[in-house]
Amino acid sequence: TKCGPCIAKCLNDDNCSQCIKALDKIDTRDQVTSYRTVVSFESELLRDFSLCILQKNNIFECKAEIPTLPKVKPMSTFRGKDMTTETARGIIIGHLADTKESLEGSRQLDVSWKVACGANVAYDQFPSQNQLFYPSAKGKDLWYDPVFRVETIDGRNVWCKRHYKVRTGETPGTFRFSVLDNGVTSNEFWTVVGAADDLSWVVFHYAGAAGAVGQRYLGGLLCTPDGALPPEKELEEIWEVFRSAEIEPWELFVVDNNEVSIGAQEAGPPPLDYYRNTAAIIG
């Protein structure tokens, strides 16, 4: 087959072959365990194996398109003015320091946002979720680097980092994301559904698909500068924003952002600038 060399290298490598065997025992609907398993054995061999058999040759003939329902509307105004693409970019860049597109109220932190809670059963249960949005050094695109903690199947706490390309959508407040994650491409459509004028919180909705593995997914995120939930008096307004995206408050999972937890201490400092240092130079 076209992937013969990749398959042989993976199966002859203890780490890569263990991952394939472990994944074979997992219910394909259990995305959390599947992801933890992939992270546990992450390697270039595993990436090349998945890239060849799944992404390039799609040997299982899977198909999946980004869900188009529900129709989620982006916020139309911000600080009393019509939403623009420039303003929407400033909102998602949020509180990240040393970016030229920061809006007034940016706290100039080492992250744009931290996820306080989310509505996707597979992805929003991982702890210590950091988000970095920043402009590409070349062109008008943005980069998005989520950095989050995963407990591997053998009990280790490790940092995961991904590097998304972000392009603005046709409607201000919408964005198209793409990422190659362990050899499989995911495409996503994000919407800025609501945000506080002082940038104390933002609500995102996303719809995505990984066509090569036949996966479609939806989710919503409440993000804040420090990852803590906003004060009680602000939550009802935020829940209404979620409801406009057809997400109820009871569907949300609160993210553990405790920096002094045993797991966070074991993982060590998050590699927040891993991609940003390079992207700032080469685009």
Coordinates of C-alpha atoms in Angstrom, one line a residue:
T1 CA 0.0 0.0 0.0
K2 CA 0.9 3.7 -0.2
C3 CA 1.4 3.7 3.6
G4 CA 3.4 0.5 3.8
P5 CA 6.6 2.2 5.1
C6 CA 4.7 4.3 7.7
I7 CA 2.7 1.3 8.9
A8 CA 5.9 -0.9 9.2
K9 CA 7.8 1.8 11.1
C10 CA 4.9 2.3 13.6
L11 CA 4.3 -1.4 14.2
N12 CA 8.0 -2.0 14.7
D13 CA 8.2 0.8 17.3
D14 CA 7.1 -0.2 20.8
N15 CA 5.6 3.2 21.7
C16 CA 3.7 3.6 18.4
S17 CA 2.4 0.0 18.3
Q18 CA 1.3 0.2 22.0
C19 CA -0.9 3.2 21.0
I20 CA -2.5 1.4 18.1
K21 CA -3.3 -1.6 20.4
A22 CA -4.7 0.6 23.1
L23 CA -6.9 2.6 20.7
D24 CA -8.2 -0.6 19.3
K25 CA -9.7 -1.5 22.7
I26 CA -11.5 1.8 23.2
D27 CA -15.1 2.5 22.3
T28 CA -14.7 5.0 19.4
R29 CA -17.5 7.2 21.0
D30 CA -15.3 7.8 24.0
Q31 CA -13.4 10.8 22.7
V32 CA -11.8 11.7 26.1
T33 CA -10.1 8.3 26.6
S34 CA -9.1 8.2 22.9
Y35 CA -7.5 11.6 23.1
R36 CA -5.7 10.8 26.4
T37 CA -4.4 7.6 24.8
V38 CA -3.0 9.5 21.8
V39 CA -1.4 12.1 24.0
S40 CA 0.1 9.2 26.1
F41 CA 2.0 7.9 23.1
E42 CA 2.5 11.1 21.0
S43 CA 5.4 10.8 18.6
E44 CA 6.4 11.7 15.0
L45 CA 5.9 8.0 14.0
L46 CA 2.3 8.1 15.3
R47 CA 1.7 11.4 13.5
D48 CA 3.1 10.1 10.2
F49 CA 1.0 6.9 10.5
S50 CA -2.2 8.8 11.1
L51 CA -1.4 11.4 8.4
C52 CA -0.9 8.7 5.8
I53 CA -3.7 6.2 6.4
L54 CA -6.3 8.6 7.7
Q55 CA -5.7 12.1 6.3
K56 CA -4.0 11.4 2.9
N57 CA -5.6 8.1 1.9
N58 CA -8.7 8.0 4.1
I59 CA -8.6 4.2 4.1
F60 CA -11.9 4.0 6.2
E61 CA -13.6 6.3 3.7
C62 CA -14.9 8.6 6.4
K63 CA -16.7 11.8 5.8
A64 CA -17.7 14.7 8.0
E65 CA -18.6 18.3 7.4
I66 CA -18.8 21.2 9.9
P67 CA -22.3 21.2 11.4
T68 CA -24.4 24.2 10.1
L69 CA -27.0 24.0 12.8
P70 CA -27.7 25.7 15.1
K71 CA -27.4 29.0 13.3
V72 CA -25.5 31.1 15.9
K73 CA -25.4 34.8 15.4
P74 CA -22.3 36.8 16.4
M75 CA -22.7 39.8 18.6
S76 CA -23.6 42.7 16.4
T77 CA -22.3 45.6 18.6
F78 CA -19.5 46.1 21.1
R79 CA -19.2 49.1 23.3
G80 CA -22.1 50.7 21.6
K81 CA -20.6 50.5 18.1
D82 CA -21.3 48.1 15.2
M83 CA -19.1 45.0 15.3
T84 CA -16.2 45.0 12.8
T85 CA -13.6 42.5 11.9
E86 CA -10.9 44.5 13.6
T87 CA -12.9 44.7 16.8
A88 CA -13.6 41.0 16.7
R89 CA -9.9 40.3 16.3
G90 CA -9.2 42.5 19.2
I91 CA -11.8 40.6 21.4
I92 CA -10.3 37.2 20.7
I93 CA -6.7 38.5 21.1
G94 CA -8.1 39.6 24.5
H95 CA -5.5 40.1 27.2
L96 CA -2.3 38.8 25.5
A97 CA 0.6 41.2 25.9
D98 CA 2.7 42.6 23.2
T99 CA 0.2 42.6 20.3
K100 CA -0.6 45.6 18.3
E101 CA -4.3 44.8 18.0
S102 CA -5.1 44.7 21.7
L103 CA -8.3 46.6 22.7
E104 CA -8.6 49.1 25.5
G105 CA -9.0 47.1 28.7
S106 CA -6.5 44.4 27.8
R107 CA -4.7 43.3 30.9
Q108 CA -1.5 42.5 29.0
L109 CA -1.1 38.9 30.3
D110 CA 0.8 35.9 29.1
V111 CA -2.5 34.5 27.7
S112 CA -5.4 35.9 25.7
W113 CA -8.0 34.0 27.8
K114 CA -8.4 31.0 30.0
V115 CA -11.4 28.7 29.7
A116 CA -13.7 28.9 32.7
C117 CA -16.3 26.4 31.5
G118 CA -17.3 24.8 28.3
A119 CA -20.1 22.7 26.7
N120 CA -18.3 19.9 24.8
V121 CA -18.2 16.7 26.7
A122 CA -15.0 15.6 25.0
Y123 CA -12.8 18.7 25.0
D124 CA -13.9 20.9 27.8
Q125 CA -13.2 18.5 30.6
F126 CA -9.4 18.9 30.3
P127 CA -7.9 21.1 33.1
S128 CA -5.7 24.2 32.9
Q129 CA -6.9 25.5 29.6
N130 CA -4.9 28.5 28.2
Q131 CA -5.7 30.3 25.0
L132 CA -3.3 32.4 23.0
F133 CA -4.6 34.4 19.9
Y134 CA -2.1 36.6 18.0
P135 CA -1.6 38.0 14.6
S136 CA 0.5 36.2 12.0
A137 CA 3.8 38.0 11.2
K138 CA 2.8 37.8 7.5
G139 CA -0.6 38.5 6.0
K140 CA -3.9 39.1 7.8
D141 CA -4.4 35.7 9.5
L142 CA -4.2 34.9 13.2
W143 CA -2.7 32.0 15.1
Y144 CA -4.5 30.2 17.9
D145 CA -2.5 28.2 20.4
P146 CA -4.5 26.3 23.0
V147 CA -2.2 25.0 25.8
F148 CA -4.0 22.6 28.2
R149 CA -3.2 19.8 30.6
V150 CA -4.0 16.1 30.1
E151 CA -3.6 13.2 32.5
T152 CA -2.1 10.3 30.4
I153 CA -3.5 6.8 30.7
D154 CA -0.5 5.9 32.9
G155 CA -1.1 8.7 35.3
R156 CA 1.3 11.4 34.2
N157 CA 0.3 15.0 33.9
V158 CA 1.5 16.6 30.7
W159 CA 1.0 19.8 28.7
C160 CA -0.7 19.6 25.3
K161 CA -0.2 22.4 22.8
R162 CA -1.8 22.8 19.3
H163 CA -1.3 25.4 16.6
Y164 CA -4.3 26.6 14.6
K165 CA -4.4 28.8 11.6
V166 CA -7.3 31.4 12.0
R167 CA -8.9 33.2 9.1
T168 CA -11.7 35.8 9.5
G169 CA -15.2 34.8 8.3
E170 CA -17.4 36.7 6.0
T171 CA -19.5 38.1 8.9
P172 CA -17.6 40.2 11.5
G173 CA -17.3 38.1 14.7
T174 CA -16.9 34.8 12.9
F175 CA -13.6 32.9 12.2
R176 CA -12.5 29.8 10.4
F177 CA -9.9 27.6 12.2
S178 CA -7.8 24.7 10.9
V179 CA -5.3 22.5 12.7
L180 CA -3.3 19.3 12.0
D181 CA -3.5 17.3 15.3
N182 CA -1.5 14.1 15.4
G183 CA -1.8 13.6 11.6
V184 CA -5.5 14.4 11.4
T185 CA -6.9 17.8 10.1
S186 CA -9.8 19.5 11.9
N187 CA -11.7 22.5 10.6
E188 CA -13.8 24.7 12.8
F189 CA -16.1 27.6 12.6
W190 CA -16.0 30.0 15.6
T191 CA -18.4 32.7 16.6
V192 CA -18.0 35.5 19.1
V193 CA -21.4 35.3 20.7
G194 CA -21.0 37.8 23.5
A195 CA -18.4 39.8 25.5
A196 CA -18.2 42.2 28.4
D197 CA -17.3 45.8 27.5
D198 CA -14.4 45.6 30.0
L199 CA -13.2 42.3 28.5
S200 CA -13.9 40.5 31.8
W201 CA -15.5 37.6 29.9
V202 CA -16.2 36.4 26.4
V203 CA -18.5 33.6 25.0
F204 CA -17.4 31.6 22.0
H205 CA -19.4 29.0 20.0
Y206 CA -17.6 26.6 17.7
A207 CA -18.7 23.9 15.2
G208 CA -16.0 21.5 13.9
A209 CA -15.3 18.4 11.9
A210 CA -12.4 16.0 11.5
G211 CA -13.4 14.5 8.1
A212 CA -10.7 11.8 8.0
V213 CA -12.1 10.1 11.2
G214 CA -15.8 11.0 10.5
Q215 CA -16.1 13.2 13.6
R216 CA -18.4 16.3 13.9
Y217 CA -18.7 18.3 17.1
L218 CA -20.2 21.4 18.6
G219 CA -19.2 23.4 21.7
G220 CA -19.3 26.7 23.6
L221 CA -16.8 28.3 25.8
L222 CA -16.9 30.9 28.6
C223 CA -13.5 32.5 28.9
T224 CA -12.1 35.0 31.4
P225 CA -8.7 36.5 32.0
D226 CA -7.9 34.2 34.9
G227 CA -10.1 31.2 34.2
A228 CA -12.4 31.9 37.2
L229 CA -16.2 32.1 36.7
P230 CA -17.5 35.7 36.7
P231 CA -19.4 37.1 39.7
E232 CA -22.8 35.6 40.3
K233 CA -24.5 38.9 39.4
E234 CA -23.1 38.7 35.8
L235 CA -24.0 35.0 35.2
E236 CA -27.6 35.4 34.2
E237 CA -26.6 37.7 31.3
I238 CA -23.9 35.2 30.3
W239 CA -26.4 32.3 30.4
E240 CA -28.7 34.2 28.1
V241 CA -25.8 34.6 25.7
F242 CA -25.3 30.8 25.8
R243 CA -29.0 30.2 25.3
S244 CA -28.8 32.3 22.1
A245 CA -26.4 29.6 20.9
E246 CA -28.8 26.9 22.0
I247 CA -26.6 25.9 25.0
E248 CA -28.1 25.6 28.5
P249 CA -26.1 26.4 31.6
W250 CA -26.5 22.8 32.9
E251 CA -24.6 21.6 29.8
L252 CA -21.4 23.4 30.9
F253 CA -18.4 21.8 32.5
V254 CA -16.3 24.0 34.9
V255 CA -12.6 23.8 34.0
D256 CA -10.1 23.2 36.8
N257 CA -7.6 26.0 36.5
N258 CA -6.1 25.6 39.9
E259 CA -2.4 26.4 39.3
V260 CA -1.3 24.8 42.7
S261 CA -3.1 21.5 42.2
I262 CA -1.0 18.4 42.4
G263 CA -1.5 17.8 38.7
A264 CA -0.6 21.3 37.7
Q265 CA 2.5 21.2 39.9
E266 CA 3.6 17.9 38.4
A267 CA 3.2 19.2 34.8
G268 CA 5.3 22.2 35.5
P269 CA 5.0 25.6 33.8
P270 CA 2.8 25.6 30.7
P271 CA 4.8 26.1 27.4
L272 CA 2.8 29.1 26.4
D273 CA 5.3 30.6 23.9
Y274 CA 6.3 27.3 22.3
Y275 CA 4.7 28.2 18.9
R276 CA 4.5 32.0 19.3
N277 CA 8.2 32.6 19.4
T278 CA 8.6 30.9 16.0
A279 CA 5.4 32.1 14.4
A280 CA 6.4 35.7 15.2
I281 CA 9.4 35.3 12.9
I282 CA 8.2 33.0 10.0
G283 CA 4.6 34.0 10.0

